[in-house]
Short mmCIF file of C-alpha atoms in Angstrom, two decimals:
data_model
loop_
_atom_site.label_atom_id
_atom_site.label_comp_id
_atom_site.label_asym_id
_atom_site.label_seq_id
_atom_site.Cartn_x
_atom_site.Cartn_y
_atom_site.Cartn_z
CA MET W 566 117.02 87.45 23.04
CA PRO W 567 116.71 86.95 26.86
CA VAL W 568 115.20 83.65 27.74
CA PHE W 569 111.85 83.68 29.79
CA GLU W 570 112.10 81.90 33.10
CA ARG W 571 109.16 80.45 34.70
CA PRO W 572 107.66 82.81 37.38
CA GLU W 573 108.82 82.48 40.99
CA GLN W 574 105.33 82.74 43.45
CA PRO W 575 105.79 84.41 46.30
CA ALA W 576 105.77 82.43 49.51
CA ARG W 577 102.21 82.54 50.69
CA ASP W 578 103.78 83.52 53.90
CA SER W 579 107.33 83.53 53.98
CA THR W 580 107.58 86.43 56.47
CA ALA W 581 104.85 85.28 58.66
CA ALA W 582 107.22 83.74 60.98
CA ALA W 583 108.24 87.43 61.71
CA ASP W 584 104.56 88.14 62.86
CA SER W 585 104.30 88.63 66.76
CA ASN W 586 101.75 86.04 66.29
CA ILE W 587 103.21 83.10 65.56
CA SER W 588 105.62 81.53 68.41
CA PHE W 589 108.46 80.22 65.97
CA PRO W 590 110.87 77.79 67.83
CA PRO W 591 114.33 79.08 68.22
CA VAL W 592 116.53 78.56 65.26
CA THR W 593 120.22 77.51 65.93
CA ARG W 594 123.58 77.28 64.32
CA ASP W 595 123.38 73.57 64.53
CA HIS W 596 120.48 73.74 62.59
CA ILE W 597 121.86 75.65 59.96
CA LEU W 598 124.76 73.54 59.50
CA HIS W 599 122.98 70.32 59.53
CA CYS W 600 121.70 71.59 56.37
CA SER W 601 125.00 72.02 54.73
CA TYR W 602 125.52 69.82 51.66
CA ASP W 603 128.73 68.46 53.20
CA TYR W 604 126.75 67.76 56.31
CA TRP W 605 124.64 65.38 55.19
CA PHE W 606 125.26 64.23 51.80
CA PRO W 607 127.99 61.52 52.63
CA LYS W 608 125.09 59.88 54.72
CA TYR W 609 122.54 59.91 52.07
CA ARG W 610 124.60 59.83 48.85
CA ALA W 611 123.05 56.75 47.44
CA SER W 612 119.65 58.90 47.15
CA CYS W 613 121.26 61.97 45.67
CA ILE W 614 122.50 63.05 42.57
CA LYS W 615 125.99 62.04 41.48
CA SER W 616 128.23 64.78 43.42
CA ARG W 617 131.55 65.93 44.19
CA ILE W 618 132.62 68.50 47.23
CA LEU W 619 135.86 70.55 47.08
CA LYS W 620 136.80 72.72 50.15
CA LEU W 621 137.28 76.29 49.61
CA PRO W 622 140.64 77.63 50.08
CA PRO W 623 140.85 81.28 51.79
CA ALA W 624 142.33 82.64 48.43
CA VAL W 625 139.06 81.45 46.34
CA ILE W 626 136.89 82.79 48.95
CA GLU W 627 138.39 86.11 48.67
CA TYR W 628 138.17 85.99 44.99
CA ILE W 629 134.67 85.37 45.13
CA LYS W 630 133.95 88.24 47.42
CA GLU W 631 135.95 90.67 45.52
CA ASP W 632 134.67 93.00 43.05
CA GLY W 633 135.14 92.90 39.61
CA ILE W 634 135.00 89.93 37.04
CA MET W 635 138.41 88.12 36.37
CA LEU W 636 138.48 84.89 34.91
CA SER W 637 140.87 82.66 33.90
CA SER W 638 143.55 82.77 31.23
CA ASP W 639 144.29 79.28 30.36
CA ASN W 640 140.98 78.42 28.13
CA ASP W 641 141.73 77.01 24.62
CA PRO W 642 139.54 78.38 21.46
CA THR W 643 136.72 76.40 20.71
CA ALA W 644 134.48 75.77 18.20
CA GLU W 645 131.83 77.89 19.12
CA ASP W 646 134.66 80.74 19.20
CA ASP W 647 135.45 80.72 15.52
CA ASP W 648 133.68 83.78 14.67
CA ASP W 649 135.24 85.61 17.63
CA ASP W 650 136.12 89.02 16.27
CA TRP W 651 136.28 90.70 19.69
CA GLU W 652 139.29 89.97 21.66
CA PRO W 653 141.90 86.89 21.65
CA THR W 654 140.78 84.38 24.14
CA SER W 655 144.22 84.40 26.12
CA THR W 656 143.35 87.94 27.09
CA ALA W 657 139.92 87.25 28.30
CA TYR W 658 138.74 89.14 31.42
CA SER W 659 142.19 90.45 31.98
CA ARG W 660 142.71 93.56 33.92
CA PRO W 661 144.27 96.47 31.68
CA PRO W 662 147.59 97.58 33.24
CA PRO W 663 147.21 100.80 35.81
CA VAL W 664 148.49 104.29 34.29
CA VAL W 665 151.17 105.59 36.33
CA GLU W 666 152.81 109.06 36.64
CA GLU W 667 156.55 108.57 36.72
CA ASP W 668 157.34 111.53 38.54
CA SER W 669 155.05 110.86 41.29
CA ASP W 670 156.20 109.03 44.41
CA GLU W 671 152.34 108.95 45.41
CA ASP W 672 150.81 107.75 42.36
CA GLU W 673 153.71 105.23 42.11
CA ASP W 674 152.13 104.14 45.61
CA GLU W 675 148.67 103.99 44.63
CA ALA W 676 149.67 101.79 41.30
CA ASP W 677 151.20 99.61 43.99
CA ALA W 678 147.85 99.44 45.75
CA ALA W 679 146.08 98.70 42.64
CA ALA W 680 148.52 96.25 41.20
CA PRO W 681 146.77 93.79 38.62
CA LYS W 682 145.40 90.65 40.65
CA LEU W 683 146.41 87.45 39.08
CA PRO W 684 143.64 85.47 37.33
CA PRO W 685 142.06 81.92 38.77
CA ASN W 686 144.25 79.30 37.19
CA GLN W 687 147.27 81.22 38.73
CA ARG W 688 146.13 82.38 41.95
CA PHE W 689 145.07 78.99 43.27
CA PRO W 690 146.20 76.62 40.32
CA GLU W 691 145.56 73.36 42.28
CA PHE W 692 141.89 74.04 42.73
CA HIS W 693 141.57 75.29 39.37
CA GLN W 694 142.62 71.90 38.30
CA ALA W 695 140.46 70.03 40.54
CA ILE W 696 137.50 71.77 39.29
CA LYS W 697 138.68 70.64 35.87
CA ASP W 698 139.22 66.94 36.82
CA MET W 699 135.89 66.82 38.54
CA ILE W 700 134.02 68.26 35.47
CA LYS W 701 135.45 65.59 33.51
CA GLU W 702 134.56 62.88 36.22
CA LEU W 703 130.99 64.14 36.10
CA GLY W 704 130.38 63.71 32.47
CA GLY W 705 131.53 67.15 31.43
CA GLU W 706 128.52 69.14 32.57
CA VAL W 707 127.93 70.30 35.86
CA ALA W 708 125.66 72.55 38.20
CA PRO W 709 127.57 74.51 41.34
CA LYS W 710 126.55 75.68 44.47
CA LEU W 711 127.83 76.29 47.73
CA ASN W 712 127.03 74.54 51.26
CA TRP W 713 123.32 75.84 51.15
CA SER W 714 122.67 77.59 48.01
CA SER W 715 122.58 77.33 43.91
CA PRO W 716 123.67 80.58 42.33
CA LYS W 717 120.19 80.19 40.56
CA ASP W 718 119.75 83.97 40.54
CA ALA W 719 123.06 84.56 38.25
CA ALA W 720 121.61 81.94 35.46
CA TRP W 721 120.94 85.21 33.43
CA ILE W 722 124.94 85.61 32.82
CA SER W 723 125.73 82.01 31.95
CA PRO W 724 126.54 81.28 28.42
CA HIS W 725 124.45 77.83 28.60
CA GLN W 726 120.74 79.26 27.84
CA ASN W 727 119.88 80.57 31.16
CA THR W 728 120.83 77.51 33.35
CA VAL W 729 123.29 77.08 35.88
CA LYS W 730 125.04 74.39 33.53
CA CYS W 731 128.82 74.61 33.57
CA THR W 732 131.52 73.06 31.47
CA THR W 733 134.50 75.04 32.25
CA PRO W 734 136.07 76.53 35.80
CA ASP W 735 135.34 79.85 34.30
CA ASP W 736 131.51 79.13 33.95
CA ILE W 737 131.29 78.19 37.75
CA TYR W 738 133.38 81.25 38.72
CA LEU W 739 131.08 83.88 36.91
CA LEU W 740 128.15 82.32 38.49
CA LEU W 741 129.67 82.41 41.92
CA LYS W 742 130.78 86.05 41.57
CA THR W 743 127.69 87.37 40.10
CA SER W 744 124.94 85.72 42.75
CA ASN W 745 123.49 87.10 45.62
CA PHE W 746 122.66 83.72 46.90
CA ILE W 747 126.27 82.65 47.00
CA SER W 748 127.24 86.02 48.83
CA HIS W 749 124.23 85.19 51.33
CA ASP W 750 126.00 81.55 51.86
CA LEU W 751 129.36 83.51 52.61
CA GLU W 752 128.33 86.16 54.63
CA HIS W 753 124.99 85.91 56.33
CA ALA W 754 124.38 82.10 56.79
CA PHE W 755 123.62 82.41 60.49
CA ASP W 756 121.46 85.52 60.39
CA GLY W 757 118.43 85.10 62.84
CA THR W 758 119.94 82.08 64.55
CA ILE W 759 121.09 81.51 68.16
CA ALA W 760 124.31 80.19 69.66
CA THR W 761 124.38 76.79 71.47
CA ALA W 762 127.05 75.27 73.43
CA SER W 763 128.00 72.72 70.87
CA SER W 764 128.11 75.59 68.15
CA PRO W 765 128.81 78.87 69.68
CA ALA W 766 128.87 82.13 67.64
CA PRO W 767 132.15 82.59 66.04
CA ASP W 768 134.58 85.33 67.21
CA SER W 769 134.36 88.30 64.92
CA ASN W 770 138.38 87.56 64.04
CA ALA W 771 137.79 83.89 63.83
CA GLY W 772 136.43 83.84 60.22
CA LEU W 773 132.94 82.42 58.24
CA GLY W 774 132.16 79.75 61.50
CA PHE W 775 131.77 76.87 59.29
CA GLU W 776 133.73 75.71 56.37
CA PRO W 777 132.58 76.66 52.96
CA VAL W 778 132.45 74.01 50.02
CA LEU W 779 132.18 74.19 46.52
CA VAL W 780 129.69 71.26 45.50
CA LEU W 781 129.41 69.99 41.91
CA ARG W 782 126.73 67.67 40.81
CA SER W 783 125.92 66.11 37.44
CA PHE W 784 124.00 68.53 35.60
CA PHE W 785 120.53 67.23 34.28
CA THR W 786 117.51 69.40 32.90
CA PRO W 787 114.51 68.26 35.46
CA GLN W 788 111.06 68.17 34.75
CA THR W 789 110.07 71.14 37.05
CA SER W 790 106.80 69.73 37.75
CA MET W 791 108.28 66.97 39.54
CA GLU W 792 110.18 68.98 42.28
CA PHE W 793 108.67 68.96 45.69
CA ARG W 794 109.27 70.30 48.84
CA CYS W 795 108.15 68.52 52.08
CA PHE W 796 108.07 69.35 55.50
CA VAL W 797 108.72 67.37 58.26
CA LYS W 798 107.55 68.34 62.18
CA GLN W 799 108.71 66.06 64.96
CA ARG W 800 110.14 63.26 62.93
CA SER W 801 106.72 62.92 60.90
CA LEU W 802 105.99 64.02 57.24
CA ILE W 803 103.30 66.62 57.41
CA ALA W 804 103.25 68.44 53.81
CA ILE W 805 104.26 68.16 50.59
CA THR W 806 104.16 71.13 47.97
CA PRO W 807 105.27 71.53 44.11
CA ARG W 808 108.32 74.05 43.96
CA ASP W 809 106.94 75.03 40.38
CA PRO W 810 104.06 77.45 40.68
CA ASN W 811 102.27 76.35 37.92
CA TYR W 812 99.28 74.42 37.07
CA TYR W 813 99.59 70.51 36.08
CA GLU W 814 96.71 68.71 35.39
CA PHE W 815 98.28 65.34 35.23
CA LEU W 816 99.73 65.67 38.93
CA LYS W 817 96.01 65.05 39.99
CA LYS W 818 96.33 61.42 38.82
CA PHE W 819 99.98 60.97 40.09
CA ARG W 820 98.62 62.11 43.73
CA PRO W 821 98.98 58.74 45.36
CA ALA W 822 102.27 57.71 43.52
CA ILE W 823 103.72 60.99 44.18
CA ILE W 824 103.14 60.82 48.15
CA GLU W 825 104.21 56.96 48.27
CA ARG W 826 107.71 57.72 46.60
CA ILE W 827 108.36 60.71 49.20
CA GLU W 828 107.27 58.71 51.98
CA ASP W 829 109.13 55.63 50.68
CA LEU W 830 112.57 57.84 50.72
CA PHE W 831 111.72 59.66 53.75
CA GLU W 832 110.81 56.44 56.10
CA LYS W 833 113.90 54.36 54.76
CA THR W 834 116.31 57.33 54.64
CA LEU W 835 115.66 60.62 56.51
CA ARG W 836 113.28 60.26 59.45
CA PHE W 837 115.57 58.82 62.23
CA THR W 838 119.25 59.40 60.71
CA PHE W 839 118.66 63.47 60.37
CA PRO W 840 119.69 64.97 63.48
CA ASP W 841 116.87 67.44 63.53
CA GLY W 842 113.10 66.75 64.37
CA ASN W 843 111.93 69.67 62.62
CA PHE W 844 113.48 69.96 58.71
CA CYS W 845 112.45 70.42 55.14
CA PHE W 846 113.86 68.68 52.05
CA ASP W 847 113.42 69.18 48.30
CA VAL W 848 113.03 65.90 46.08
CA TYR W 849 112.78 65.33 42.60
CA ILE W 850 110.87 62.10 41.26
CA PRO W 851 112.09 61.35 37.52
CA GLU W 852 109.96 59.67 35.06
CA GLU W 853 110.80 55.88 34.61
CA ARG W 854 113.01 55.53 31.74
CA THR W 855 115.18 53.38 29.52
CA GLU W 856 118.55 52.56 30.95
CA VAL W 857 119.81 54.43 28.03
CA GLN W 858 117.42 57.59 28.53
CA ALA W 859 118.15 57.60 32.32
CA ALA W 860 122.05 57.72 31.62
CA GLN W 861 121.36 60.48 28.97
CA ASP W 862 119.17 62.19 31.50
CA PHE W 863 119.84 61.71 34.94
CA THR W 864 123.11 60.41 36.71
CA TYR W 865 122.92 58.67 40.28
CA ASP W 866 125.65 58.89 42.81
CA SER W 867 124.96 54.82 43.43
CA ASP W 868 124.49 52.11 40.82
CA ASP W 869 122.71 50.43 43.48
CA ASP W 870 118.79 50.35 43.05
CA ALA W 871 118.99 53.46 40.37
CA GLY W 872 116.06 51.98 38.61
CA SER W 873 112.10 52.06 39.30
CA GLU W 874 110.86 50.29 42.15
CA ASN W 875 106.93 51.08 40.60
CA GLU W 876 106.78 47.63 38.09
CA ASP W 877 103.61 46.64 40.31
CA ASP W 878 101.98 49.94 40.11
CA PRO W 879 100.59 49.89 36.66
CA GLY W 880 99.92 53.16 35.02
CA LEU W 881 102.07 55.26 37.10
CA SER W 882 105.31 55.65 35.66
CA LEU W 883 107.38 57.29 38.17
CA GLY W 884 110.68 56.41 39.42
CA ARG W 885 111.95 56.45 42.95
CA ALA W 886 112.13 59.90 44.57
CA ARG W 887 115.75 61.23 44.79
CA LEU W 888 116.95 63.83 47.47
CA ILE W 889 118.36 67.12 46.14
CA ASP W 890 118.10 69.36 49.19
CA ILE W 891 118.00 69.57 52.89
CA ASN W 892 116.60 73.28 54.68
CA PRO W 893 116.09 74.19 57.94
CA TRP W 894 112.65 74.59 59.74
CA ALA W 895 113.22 78.42 59.50
CA PRO W 896 111.48 81.53 58.83
CA ARG W 897 114.33 81.92 55.57
CA THR W 898 112.85 78.79 53.98
CA ASP W 899 109.93 79.31 51.51
CA THR W 900 106.88 77.23 52.14
CA LEU W 901 105.60 77.89 48.80
CA LEU W 902 101.91 76.78 48.71
CA PHE W 903 101.73 76.59 52.77
CA ASP W 904 102.57 79.23 55.37
CA TRP W 905 104.28 78.88 58.41
CA GLY W 906 101.34 79.51 60.44
CA GLU W 907 99.75 76.45 59.51
CA LEU W 908 102.52 74.44 59.63
CA LEU W 909 103.35 75.05 63.16
CA ASP W 910 99.70 74.52 64.06
CA MET W 911 99.70 71.18 62.21
CA HIS W 912 98.90 68.10 64.97
CA VAL W 913 101.28 65.50 64.80
CA PRO W 914 100.02 62.00 66.03
CA LYS W 915 102.51 60.77 68.57
CA PRO W 916 105.46 63.22 67.94
CA MET W 917 109.05 62.10 68.43
CA ILE W 918 110.71 64.46 70.67
CA GLY W 919 114.66 64.29 70.59
CA VAL W 920 118.10 64.47 68.77
CA ALA W 921 118.94 61.37 66.60
CA ASP W 922 122.30 59.29 67.05
CA THR W 923 124.32 61.24 64.74
CA SER W 924 125.75 57.74 63.66
CA GLY W 925 122.82 56.90 61.98
CA LYS W 926 123.26 53.29 63.24
CA ILE W 927 120.21 51.22 64.05
CA GLU W 928 120.69 48.47 66.77
CA ASP W 929 118.28 45.58 67.11
CA GLY W 930 115.56 47.42 65.21
CA VAL W 931 115.98 50.20 67.52
CA VAL W 932 116.53 53.97 66.82
CA ARG W 933 118.28 55.92 69.61
CA LEU W 934 116.98 59.46 70.44
CA HIS W 935 118.49 61.41 73.14
CA LEU W 936 115.69 63.42 74.35
CA GLY W 937 115.52 66.82 75.17
CA GLY W 938 118.03 67.80 72.68
CA GLU W 939 115.69 69.89 70.55
CA SER W 940 115.04 73.38 71.28
CA GLY W 941 111.17 73.71 72.27
CA ALA W 942 110.74 70.26 73.57
CA SER W 943 108.85 70.06 76.79
CA GLU W 944 107.71 66.98 78.86
CA ASP W 945 103.78 68.00 77.71
CA ASP W 946 105.28 66.87 74.21
CA LEU W 947 106.21 63.41 75.15
CA SER W 948 103.77 60.72 74.23
CA THR W 949 102.61 58.59 77.34
CA ASP W 950 101.15 55.15 77.74
CA GLU W 951 97.72 56.28 77.94
CA ASP W 952 98.01 58.33 75.07
CA ASP W 953 99.18 55.44 72.95
CA GLU W 954 95.89 53.70 72.42
CA ASP W 955 94.33 56.59 71.67
CA GLU W 956 96.70 57.54 68.96
CA ASP W 957 97.49 54.47 67.55
CA GLU W 958 94.30 55.28 65.43
CA ASP W 959 95.04 58.40 64.52
CA GLU W 960 98.76 57.46 63.27
CA ASP W 961 97.64 54.55 61.15
CA ASP W 962 95.11 57.28 59.50
CA PHE W 963 97.75 60.12 59.10
CA ALA W 964 99.16 61.01 55.81
CA PRO W 965 100.99 64.00 54.38
CA GLU W 966 98.86 66.56 52.91
CA LEU W 967 100.16 67.03 48.99
CA ARG W 968 98.88 70.52 48.07
CA LEU W 969 98.61 71.24 44.39
CA VAL W 970 98.10 74.25 42.60
CA GLU W 971 94.46 74.48 41.40
CA LYS W 972 93.34 75.26 37.87
CA ASP W 973 91.38 78.29 38.75
CA ASP W 974 94.30 79.85 41.11
CA PRO W 975 95.06 83.08 39.33
CA SER W 976 98.74 82.92 40.60
CA ALA W 977 99.40 79.69 38.44
CA TYR W 978 99.14 81.82 35.14
CA ASN W 979 101.36 85.04 36.45
CA PHE W 980 103.79 84.72 33.75
CA CYS W 981 104.78 88.42 34.06
CA SER W 982 107.25 88.21 36.86
CA PRO W 983 109.91 85.85 36.15
CA ALA W 984 111.97 83.85 38.57
CA PHE W 985 114.91 85.92 40.38
CA SER W 986 113.77 89.06 38.64
CA ALA W 987 115.01 90.97 41.55
CA HIS W 988 118.27 89.38 40.82
CA LYS W 989 118.63 90.63 37.01
CA LEU W 990 120.69 93.60 35.02
CA PRO W 991 119.84 95.60 32.47
CA LYS W 992 119.24 94.63 28.98
CA GLU W 993 122.75 95.45 27.55
CA VAL W 994 124.13 92.98 30.18
CA VAL W 995 121.63 90.14 28.91
CA ASP W 996 122.18 90.62 25.35
CA ALA W 997 126.07 90.21 25.88
CA GLY W 998 125.31 87.28 27.65
CA ALA W 999 123.10 85.80 25.02
CA SER W 1000 125.51 86.47 22.22
CA GLY W 1001 127.95 84.09 23.60
CA ASP W 1002 131.58 83.80 25.15
CA SER W 1003 132.68 86.80 22.68
CA GLY W 1004 129.88 89.17 23.91
CA MET W 1005 130.61 88.69 27.63
CA ARG W 1006 134.29 89.30 26.55
CA GLU W 1007 133.63 92.15 25.00
CA PHE W 1008 131.45 93.32 27.76
CA ALA W 1009 134.17 92.47 30.15
CA ARG W 1010 136.70 94.17 28.43
CA GLN W 1011 134.51 97.68 28.32
CA TRP W 1012 133.38 97.52 31.81
CA ARG W 1013 137.24 97.28 33.06
CA GLU W 1014 138.29 99.98 30.73
CA MET W 1015 135.54 102.22 32.26
CA GLU W 1016 136.48 101.03 35.74
CA GLU W 1017 140.11 102.45 35.02
CA GLY W 1018 138.97 105.59 33.85
CA ARG W 1019 139.93 104.78 29.84
CA ARG W 1020 136.58 105.78 28.57
#
């Protein structure tokens, strides 16, 4: 039986930036590259989920892009496969041999062109083994993603109850090959961007224009009500919105604590170290738990300061915010309860214009900003001594707006539109996934037979 997912609320104005009435600053290739997980994670890893990064060899990229599903042939039977009466595990997802007419040279040539391809464990054995090792290192359960996107739209095919949890390399391959989000990362990452001197557009024959990576993060089941998207304009945190479109009454009493936790992460970690002045970032604020519960539910990438900082905050048992992702200040980023028009129009007291020192170093308490490095910056944007006195009071009073779903918002109760419904497949496919590994193997076998004209 298919598992219902929480509804995905359409962005109030996700496409508003494309409207001619909205003047959106140019989005450069650098902006997109700065949001790649392998770019920012090494700098902020102490605030992130425990992760490991693998470079994707060309053979793996080709495998992800090619049609059809072929998984590895080295899986050992597990306890879950004891009732398997479909196919032997060793032949799962293997491509049947092509039928060749012995007396036809033309057919022989076609057969050679359609020769069976090797399974992943034979096509790229070192990469395959590296995934196995990292899954074990991360506790046996991981969530995969590429540079920017997670294959959440392919969770319907996962053998792990409609999640992106993976316990084997095959689980990862299946999600990557089925996800439209992953295809977008590999083929359309720089759509709508402009080239710059530091990041020119790649030659059509020069490959992807970036180094694709596979990110494996320790899998945990978050409390979706505590996931938030945050918007930064001119190095000021201006807006916060829940990522879950459902109504949660308890969030109202946590409002001050939520803002405090996010501001703390932003001020200490992101504000003066991320190269772009305008960007968005996603956080998760876990509930404070005992050490045993925390070890079971959530794994940090640093043992330092993994506990709560709220002992002096009675009644609000929230841990510190964890950085989940960074997104570009671009029309492609879903603004959820806001729209791009109002975010672009929001006034920022004493805006900071410039590009942060990419080294992230702070010398003598001073952060170095290189003026003029951001597109759209002008002299009018720079604050002067005359403005300082007038804006000091505004700056002290300025706080980001946390916009929560209201109880009377009809969209908060729209359970008829499951998330990523545009990426789902017919009931037969979902049923095959719900029946476990044996069902998916049988489905894949029948699919292959149909492709080869054997049915």
